Short mmCIF file of C-alpha atoms and ligand atoms in Angstrom, two decimals:
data_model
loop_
_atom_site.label_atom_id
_atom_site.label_comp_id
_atom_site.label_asym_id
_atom_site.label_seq_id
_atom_site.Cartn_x
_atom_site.Cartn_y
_atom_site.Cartn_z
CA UNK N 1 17.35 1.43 2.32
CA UNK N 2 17.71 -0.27 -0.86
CA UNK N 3 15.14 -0.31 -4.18
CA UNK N 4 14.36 -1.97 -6.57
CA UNK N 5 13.43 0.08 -9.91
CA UNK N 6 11.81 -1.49 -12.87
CA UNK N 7 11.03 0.61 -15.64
CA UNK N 8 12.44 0.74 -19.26
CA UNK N 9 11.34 4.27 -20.42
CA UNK N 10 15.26 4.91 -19.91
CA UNK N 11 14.72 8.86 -19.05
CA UNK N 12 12.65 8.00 -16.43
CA UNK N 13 14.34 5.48 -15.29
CA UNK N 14 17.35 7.29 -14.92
CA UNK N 15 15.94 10.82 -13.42
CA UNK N 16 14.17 8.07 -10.79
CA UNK N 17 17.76 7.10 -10.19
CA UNK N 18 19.30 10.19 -9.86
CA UNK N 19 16.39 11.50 -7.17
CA UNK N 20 16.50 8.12 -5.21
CA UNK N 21 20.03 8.34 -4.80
CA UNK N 22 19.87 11.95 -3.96
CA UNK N 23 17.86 10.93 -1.18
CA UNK N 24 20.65 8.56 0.30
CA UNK N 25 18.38 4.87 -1.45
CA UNK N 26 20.43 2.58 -2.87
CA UNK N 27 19.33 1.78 -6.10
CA UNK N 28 19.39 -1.36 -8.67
CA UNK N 29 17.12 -0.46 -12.08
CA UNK N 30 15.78 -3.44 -14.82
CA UNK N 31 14.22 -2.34 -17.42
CA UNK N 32 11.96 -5.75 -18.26
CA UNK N 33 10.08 -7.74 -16.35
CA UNK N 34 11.79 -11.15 -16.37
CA UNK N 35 15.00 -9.63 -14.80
CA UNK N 36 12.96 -7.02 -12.92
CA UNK N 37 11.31 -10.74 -11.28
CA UNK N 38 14.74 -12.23 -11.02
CA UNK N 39 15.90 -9.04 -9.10
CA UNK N 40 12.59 -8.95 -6.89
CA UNK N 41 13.05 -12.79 -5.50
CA UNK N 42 16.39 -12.04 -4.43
CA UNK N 43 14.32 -10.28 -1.28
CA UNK N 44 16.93 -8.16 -0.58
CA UNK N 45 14.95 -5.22 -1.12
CA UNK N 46 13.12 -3.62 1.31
CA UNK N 47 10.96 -1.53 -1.65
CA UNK N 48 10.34 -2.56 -5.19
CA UNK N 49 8.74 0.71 -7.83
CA UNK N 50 7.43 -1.34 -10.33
CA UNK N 51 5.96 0.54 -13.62
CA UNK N 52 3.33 -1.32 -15.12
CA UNK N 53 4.00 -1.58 -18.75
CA UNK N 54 7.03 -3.50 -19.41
CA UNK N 55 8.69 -5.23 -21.95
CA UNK N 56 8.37 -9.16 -21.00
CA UNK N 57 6.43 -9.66 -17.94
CA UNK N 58 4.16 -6.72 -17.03
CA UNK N 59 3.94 -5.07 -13.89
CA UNK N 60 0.65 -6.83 -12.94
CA UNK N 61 2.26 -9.66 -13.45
CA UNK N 62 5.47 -9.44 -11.90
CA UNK N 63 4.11 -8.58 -8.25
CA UNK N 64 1.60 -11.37 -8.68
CA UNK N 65 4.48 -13.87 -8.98
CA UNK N 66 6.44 -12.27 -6.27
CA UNK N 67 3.74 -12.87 -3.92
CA UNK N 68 2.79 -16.53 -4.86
CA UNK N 69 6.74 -17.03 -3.82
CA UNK N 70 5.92 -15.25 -0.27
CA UNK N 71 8.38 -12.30 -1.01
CA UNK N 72 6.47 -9.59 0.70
CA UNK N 73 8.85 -6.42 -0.66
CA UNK N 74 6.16 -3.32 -0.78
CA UNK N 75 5.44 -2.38 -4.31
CA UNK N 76 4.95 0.92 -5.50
CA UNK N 77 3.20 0.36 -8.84
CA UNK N 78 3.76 2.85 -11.38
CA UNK N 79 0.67 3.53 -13.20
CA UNK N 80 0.23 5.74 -16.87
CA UNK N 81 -3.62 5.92 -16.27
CA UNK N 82 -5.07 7.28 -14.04
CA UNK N 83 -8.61 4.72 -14.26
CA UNK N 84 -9.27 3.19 -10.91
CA UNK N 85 -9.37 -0.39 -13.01
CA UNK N 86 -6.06 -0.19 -12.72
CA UNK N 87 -5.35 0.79 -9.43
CA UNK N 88 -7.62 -2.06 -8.78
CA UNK N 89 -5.98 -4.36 -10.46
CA UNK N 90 -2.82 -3.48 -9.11
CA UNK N 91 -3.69 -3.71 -5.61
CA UNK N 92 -5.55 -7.05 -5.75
CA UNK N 93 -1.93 -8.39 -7.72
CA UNK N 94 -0.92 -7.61 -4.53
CA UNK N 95 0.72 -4.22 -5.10
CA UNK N 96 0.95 -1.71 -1.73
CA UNK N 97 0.53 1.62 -3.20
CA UNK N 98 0.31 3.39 -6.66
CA UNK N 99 1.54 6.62 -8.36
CA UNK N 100 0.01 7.93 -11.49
CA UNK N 101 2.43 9.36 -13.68
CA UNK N 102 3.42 11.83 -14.08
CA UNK N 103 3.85 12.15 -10.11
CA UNK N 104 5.37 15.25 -8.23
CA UNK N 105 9.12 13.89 -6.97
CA UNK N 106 7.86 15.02 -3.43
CA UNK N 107 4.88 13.03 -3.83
CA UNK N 108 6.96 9.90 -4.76
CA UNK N 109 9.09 10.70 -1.79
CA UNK N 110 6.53 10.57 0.60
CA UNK N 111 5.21 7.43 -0.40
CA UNK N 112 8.48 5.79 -0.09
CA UNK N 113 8.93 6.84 3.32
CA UNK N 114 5.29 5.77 4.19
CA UNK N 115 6.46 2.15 2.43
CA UNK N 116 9.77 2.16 4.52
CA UNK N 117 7.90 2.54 7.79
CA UNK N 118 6.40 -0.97 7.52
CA UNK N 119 9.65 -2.52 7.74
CA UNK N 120 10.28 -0.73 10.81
CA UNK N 121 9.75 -3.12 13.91
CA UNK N 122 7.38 -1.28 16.91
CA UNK N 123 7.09 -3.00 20.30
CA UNK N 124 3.75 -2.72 20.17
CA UNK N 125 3.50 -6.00 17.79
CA UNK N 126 -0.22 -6.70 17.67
CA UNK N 127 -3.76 -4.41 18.11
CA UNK N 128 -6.62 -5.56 18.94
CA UNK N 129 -10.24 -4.70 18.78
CA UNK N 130 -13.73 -6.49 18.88
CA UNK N 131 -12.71 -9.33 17.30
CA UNK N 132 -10.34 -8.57 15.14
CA UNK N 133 -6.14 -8.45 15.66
CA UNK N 134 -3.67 -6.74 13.70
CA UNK N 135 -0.02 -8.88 13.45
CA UNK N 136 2.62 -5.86 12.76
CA UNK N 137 4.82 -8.78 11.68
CA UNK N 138 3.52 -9.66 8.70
CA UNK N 139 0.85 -7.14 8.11
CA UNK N 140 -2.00 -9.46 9.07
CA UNK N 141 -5.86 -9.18 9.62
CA UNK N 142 -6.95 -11.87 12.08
CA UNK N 143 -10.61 -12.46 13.34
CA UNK N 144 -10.35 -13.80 16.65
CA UNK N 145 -13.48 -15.57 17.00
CA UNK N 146 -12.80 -17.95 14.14
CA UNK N 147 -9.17 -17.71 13.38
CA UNK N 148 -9.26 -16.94 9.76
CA UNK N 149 -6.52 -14.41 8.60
CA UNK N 150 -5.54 -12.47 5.71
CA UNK N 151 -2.71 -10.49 4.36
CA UNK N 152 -3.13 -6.33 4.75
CA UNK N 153 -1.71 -4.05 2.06
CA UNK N 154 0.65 -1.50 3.60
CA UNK N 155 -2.50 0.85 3.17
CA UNK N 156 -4.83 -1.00 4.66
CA UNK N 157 -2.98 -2.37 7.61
CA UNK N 158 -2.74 1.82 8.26
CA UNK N 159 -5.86 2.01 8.01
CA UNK N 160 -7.10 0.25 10.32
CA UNK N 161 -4.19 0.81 12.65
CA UNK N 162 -5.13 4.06 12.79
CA UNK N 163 -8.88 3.41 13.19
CA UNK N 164 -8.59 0.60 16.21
CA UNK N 165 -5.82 3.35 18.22
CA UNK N 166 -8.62 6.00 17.75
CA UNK N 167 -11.71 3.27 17.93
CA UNK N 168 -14.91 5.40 19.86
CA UNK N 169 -14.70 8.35 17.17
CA UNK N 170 -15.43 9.22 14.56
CA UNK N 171 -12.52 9.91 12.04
CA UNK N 172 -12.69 12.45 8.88
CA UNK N 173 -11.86 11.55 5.42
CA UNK N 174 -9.27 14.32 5.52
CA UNK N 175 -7.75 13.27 9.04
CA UNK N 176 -7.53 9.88 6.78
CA UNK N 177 -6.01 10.96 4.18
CA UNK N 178 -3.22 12.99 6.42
CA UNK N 179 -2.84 9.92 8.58
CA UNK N 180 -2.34 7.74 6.02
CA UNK N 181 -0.82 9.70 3.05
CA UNK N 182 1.06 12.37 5.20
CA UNK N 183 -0.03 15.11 3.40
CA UNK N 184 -2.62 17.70 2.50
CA UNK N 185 -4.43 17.19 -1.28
CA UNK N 186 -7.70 17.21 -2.20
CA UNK N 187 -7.08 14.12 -5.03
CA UNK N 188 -6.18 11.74 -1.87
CA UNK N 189 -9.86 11.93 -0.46
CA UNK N 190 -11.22 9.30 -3.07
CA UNK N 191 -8.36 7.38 -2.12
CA UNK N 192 -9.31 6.97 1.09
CA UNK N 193 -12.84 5.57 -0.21
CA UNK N 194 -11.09 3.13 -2.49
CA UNK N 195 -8.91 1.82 0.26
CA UNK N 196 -11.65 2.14 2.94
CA UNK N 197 -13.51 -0.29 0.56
CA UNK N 198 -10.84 -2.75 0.01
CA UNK N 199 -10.10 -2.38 3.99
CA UNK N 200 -13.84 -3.42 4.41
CA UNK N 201 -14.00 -6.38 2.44
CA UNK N 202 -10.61 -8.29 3.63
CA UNK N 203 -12.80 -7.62 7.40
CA UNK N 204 -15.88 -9.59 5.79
CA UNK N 205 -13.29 -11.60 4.19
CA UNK N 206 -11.95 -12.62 7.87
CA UNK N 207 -15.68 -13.32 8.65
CA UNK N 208 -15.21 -10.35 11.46
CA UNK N 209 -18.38 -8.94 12.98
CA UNK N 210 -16.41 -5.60 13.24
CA UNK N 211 -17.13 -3.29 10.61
CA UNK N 212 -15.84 0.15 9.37
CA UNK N 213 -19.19 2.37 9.80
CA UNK N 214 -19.59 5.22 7.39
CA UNK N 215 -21.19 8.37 9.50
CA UNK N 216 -22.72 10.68 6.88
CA UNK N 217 -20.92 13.80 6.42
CA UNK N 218 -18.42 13.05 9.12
CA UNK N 219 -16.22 10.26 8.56
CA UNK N 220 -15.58 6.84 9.41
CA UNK N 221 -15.29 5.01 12.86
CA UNK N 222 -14.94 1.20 14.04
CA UNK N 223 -17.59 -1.06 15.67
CA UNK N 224 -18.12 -3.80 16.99
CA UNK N 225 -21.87 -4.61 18.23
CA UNK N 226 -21.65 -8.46 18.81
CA UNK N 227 -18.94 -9.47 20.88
CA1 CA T 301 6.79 1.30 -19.38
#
């Protein structure tokens, strides 16, 4: 598996090296954004770690042009701050996950893996539920009564995955957070509200009449009471 690295703190950048390549990742590191971009396009990555502030083109920035150009590399952004703004902003520049530094190597780890899976065909290609479809392909929300689609973050596309194989219960923030995050820690339970938001407006985005249902003190579960 090959990644991309773009960060020009140079400590960092190298102790990112050295762990990645401890872990058997090939790695390529920029340390601006207008090379980091150049490096990105190539698509030959399958994951790009993109730190936010950098010299040139910032890390906003940089995934935002990669996507206009249709290269759909997950991006791991890097953040300093831990402020949701910018995990906001991050994700609607079309960014997959986010780390706040300073992250736990394990941490970083697992999110990688989680980001490799995408690119990791299934047979089971699409899921389906009320009328909704999820295209494994290319990580797509479809509503089937009207045919509008949009483009799932690696997060969200879980998310739902997740909640359509298990649709008729009722699923817990923390089974959520496991699912989705693969681990146990009490900080990823507001994540899974932040992504269970974003999740929720790409369905009214679709125009779907299925809808992720908050149950009070219990969790979340999928319905679908029109079709
Ligand atoms: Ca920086």
């Amino acid at each position: 598996m090959r990644i991309l690295l773009v960060e020009d703190e140079k400590r960092m950048a190298e102790a990112l090296s050295e762990i990645l390549r401890q872990e058997k990742y090939e790695v390529d590191c920029f340390a601006d954004g207008l090379t980091g971009l150049a490096a990105g396009e190539s698509g030959i990555y399958d994951i790009i770690i993109l730190d936010v502030m950098l010299p040139e083109m910032n890390g906003f920035e940089l995934v935002k042009r990669l996507r206009q150009k249709r290269i759909q590399t997950p991006v791991l952004m890097l953040t300093a701050k831990s402020e949701l703004e910018d995990k906001v902003t991050g994700l609607d520049c079309g960014a997959d996950d986010y780390l706040t530094k300073p992250f736990m190597t394990k941490e970083l780890l697992a999110r990688l893996r989680a980001l490799g899976r995408r690119n990791i065909a299934t047979p089971d290609k699409t899921l389906a539920f009320g009328d909704i479809s999820l295209d494994l392909d290319n990580a797509t929300l479809c509503c089937t009564q009207n045919g509008e689609s949009v483009r799932l973050s690696e997060k969200e596309y879980r998310i739902l995955e997740y909640l359509i194989a298990n649709s008729g219960q009722i699923l817990s923030r923390e089974q959520l957070a496991v699912k989705i995050w693969g681990f146990e820690c009490e900080a990823e339970y507001n994540n899974v509200e932040v992504y269970m938001s974003f999740t929720r407006k790409k369905l009214s985005f679709v125009g779907a009449k299925t809808q992720i249902k908050a149950v009070r003190g219990m969790g979340y579960e999928l319905r679908c009471d029109y079709v």
